[in-house]
Amino acid sequence: MEQALGLPDWEAVRAEFPAIGLSVYLNTAGGGPLPRSVAAAGIGFYEEMRDVGDRLWPVWLERVEETRAKVANYINAPADCVAFTPNTSYAMNLVAGYLRQRGVTSVVSMADSFPAITVPLAHHGFDTTLLPSAADGTVTADDVRNALTNHTGALVVSSVEYGTGYAHELRALRDICDEHRLPFVVDARWLIPRG
């Protein structure tokens, strides 16, 4: 049934992660276990570097563009809207700089977001409203809507909050941002659709 819906073959996904045969691994934020295919690709790259130096630079650039096109197709976006950064902190600093260039000075984010989201906002001097989670870990779309002011220039969230594990209703938040003409910044993780 899952395959008919286009969902992953979870047994194949699990087989990619040898670490889960040894333990239940929950701390994936900073250094989670690598899938076999990613480790193999990394090893392949370093073997190419070892054997020929950077003579394969044009080939590597082609791989980057192929990957960019695949990601763009997956998220239904133009390829020139996909950028790769070494980590979330780096990306958030780029986004914060971009927002500043657009004149944004005030943002709404979540109190339970990972520091890679909130620290760049503080570093760039944004007036940041951090919405607290309810006792059950939720932050509703109405909570977000009520936090917006005439000065709010962007909404910045993680798709899944670090402090609570709460998965936002991103479509509802996007609709609020569209309604208020606000940039919507999401540190996204792949999610299984609800329902």
XYZ file of C-alpha atoms in Angstrom:
195
model
C 0.000 0.000 0.000
C 2.779 2.478 0.873
C 4.458 1.931 -2.494
C 1.156 2.629 -4.276
C 0.970 5.966 -2.404
C 4.528 6.853 -3.392
C 5.837 6.467 0.153
C 9.249 4.954 0.821
C 9.928 1.258 1.135
C 10.782 1.487 4.834
C 12.602 -1.865 4.930
C 14.928 -0.641 2.171
C 15.440 2.638 4.024
C 16.239 0.795 7.276
C 18.725 -1.443 5.429
C 20.680 1.698 4.479
C 21.486 2.407 8.160
C 23.655 -0.279 9.816
C 23.650 1.676 13.113
C 20.000 0.867 13.752
C 20.859 -2.815 13.945
C 22.921 -2.030 17.037
C 20.838 0.576 18.831
C 17.925 2.950 18.736
C 19.638 6.120 17.574
C 17.753 9.273 18.521
C 20.364 12.065 18.449
C 20.519 12.787 14.727
C 20.698 16.586 14.897
C 24.452 17.078 14.664
C 25.894 13.776 13.571
C 23.430 11.048 12.802
C 24.408 7.736 11.266
C 25.121 7.863 7.543
C 23.250 5.694 5.090
C 25.408 3.168 3.247
C 24.894 4.957 -0.098
C 26.069 8.315 1.304
C 29.139 6.750 2.908
C 29.946 4.985 -0.383
C 29.616 8.245 -2.344
C 31.901 10.036 0.126
C 34.482 7.274 -0.047
C 34.265 7.355 -3.853
C 34.912 11.099 -3.890
C 37.964 10.793 -1.637
C 39.309 7.907 -3.711
C 38.964 10.065 -6.846
C 40.790 12.905 -5.066
C 43.490 10.482 -3.948
C 43.960 9.035 -7.424
C 43.706 12.091 -9.715
C 43.497 15.222 -7.574
C 40.967 17.715 -8.835
C 41.204 16.756 -12.513
C 37.616 15.526 -12.195
C 36.383 18.997 -11.201
C 34.100 19.266 -14.289
C 32.617 15.840 -13.489
C 32.005 16.865 -9.876
C 30.272 20.053 -11.023
C 28.032 17.952 -13.292
C 27.150 15.775 -10.273
C 26.258 18.862 -8.261
C 23.945 20.078 -11.030
C 22.349 16.621 -11.409
C 21.726 16.561 -7.661
C 20.363 20.112 -7.719
C 17.918 19.105 -10.470
C 16.790 16.030 -8.507
C 16.202 18.064 -5.345
C 14.361 20.742 -7.323
C 12.143 18.114 -8.916
C 11.463 16.536 -5.516
C 10.365 19.813 -3.938
C 8.696 21.097 -7.126
C 10.941 24.143 -7.473
C 13.129 25.570 -10.231
C 16.685 24.200 -10.055
C 18.132 27.713 -9.834
C 16.253 28.143 -6.523
C 18.164 25.250 -4.886
C 21.424 25.999 -3.090
C 23.717 23.718 -1.122
C 25.365 24.855 2.101
C 27.594 22.945 4.512
C 25.084 23.165 7.377
C 21.940 24.857 8.664
C 23.847 27.546 10.589
C 25.591 28.671 7.413
C 22.323 28.664 5.472
C 20.475 30.588 8.178
C 23.194 33.241 8.240
C 22.823 33.646 4.466
C 19.038 33.899 4.806
C 19.342 36.384 7.680
C 21.663 38.548 5.586
C 19.211 38.381 2.680
C 16.292 39.367 4.919
C 18.323 42.282 6.283
C 19.088 43.442 2.731
C 15.325 43.427 2.050
C 14.800 45.694 5.055
C 13.387 43.069 7.434
C 14.103 43.955 11.070
C 11.482 41.924 12.977
C 10.705 38.212 12.705
C 8.554 35.602 14.413
C 10.119 32.231 15.252
C 9.657 29.471 17.818
C 11.079 29.236 21.340
C 11.761 25.516 20.832
C 13.742 25.911 17.597
C 17.261 24.558 17.303
C 19.939 27.190 18.011
C 21.013 27.032 14.352
C 17.750 28.871 13.672
C 17.613 31.336 16.553
C 21.282 32.248 17.016
C 21.725 33.662 13.478
C 18.582 35.748 14.004
C 20.073 37.158 17.216
C 23.505 37.603 15.617
C 21.986 39.686 12.812
C 20.115 41.819 15.338
C 16.542 40.952 14.443
C 13.779 41.880 16.857
C 12.622 38.282 17.280
C 9.356 37.143 18.821
C 9.891 33.563 20.038
C 6.557 31.799 20.361
C 6.433 29.368 23.283
C 5.004 25.910 22.772
C 1.886 24.820 24.629
C 2.226 22.184 27.356
C 1.630 19.476 24.734
C 4.423 20.872 22.520
C 2.181 22.447 19.886
C 2.236 25.880 18.327
C -0.910 26.374 16.289
C -1.389 28.430 13.157
C -3.631 30.705 15.243
C -0.761 31.198 17.717
C 1.444 32.271 14.829
C -1.228 34.524 13.329
C -1.756 36.222 16.728
C 1.996 36.839 17.120
C 2.292 38.773 13.865
C 2.363 42.561 14.039
C 2.548 45.315 11.455
C 6.328 45.224 11.950
C 6.792 41.488 11.388
C 8.929 40.978 8.309
C 9.244 37.157 8.149
C 8.247 33.876 9.758
C 11.133 31.488 10.516
C 10.449 27.908 11.657
C 11.799 24.383 11.646
C 9.445 21.899 10.034
C 9.939 19.828 13.197
C 10.803 21.688 16.384
C 13.985 20.654 18.157
C 12.711 21.189 21.691
C 9.404 19.329 21.343
C 9.379 17.228 18.166
C 6.262 19.106 17.048
C 5.710 18.970 13.264
C 4.231 22.238 12.031
C 1.323 22.400 9.620
C 3.500 24.060 6.992
C 0.691 24.644 4.492
C -1.298 26.576 7.102
C 1.757 28.653 7.993
C 2.494 29.281 4.323
C -1.077 30.470 3.828
C -0.666 32.919 6.726
C 2.568 34.211 5.198
C 0.910 34.585 1.793
C -1.961 36.461 3.417
C 0.458 38.854 5.165
C 2.950 38.961 2.264
C 5.750 37.662 4.489
C 8.806 35.627 3.553
C 8.460 32.112 5.009
C 11.765 30.506 6.025
C 11.645 26.787 6.860
C 14.442 24.534 8.087
C 12.781 21.539 6.468
C 13.011 17.856 7.184
C 11.222 15.281 5.086
C 7.852 14.503 6.611
C 5.291 11.794 5.988
C 2.040 13.491 4.988
C -0.646 13.368 7.652
C -3.968 11.668 7.009
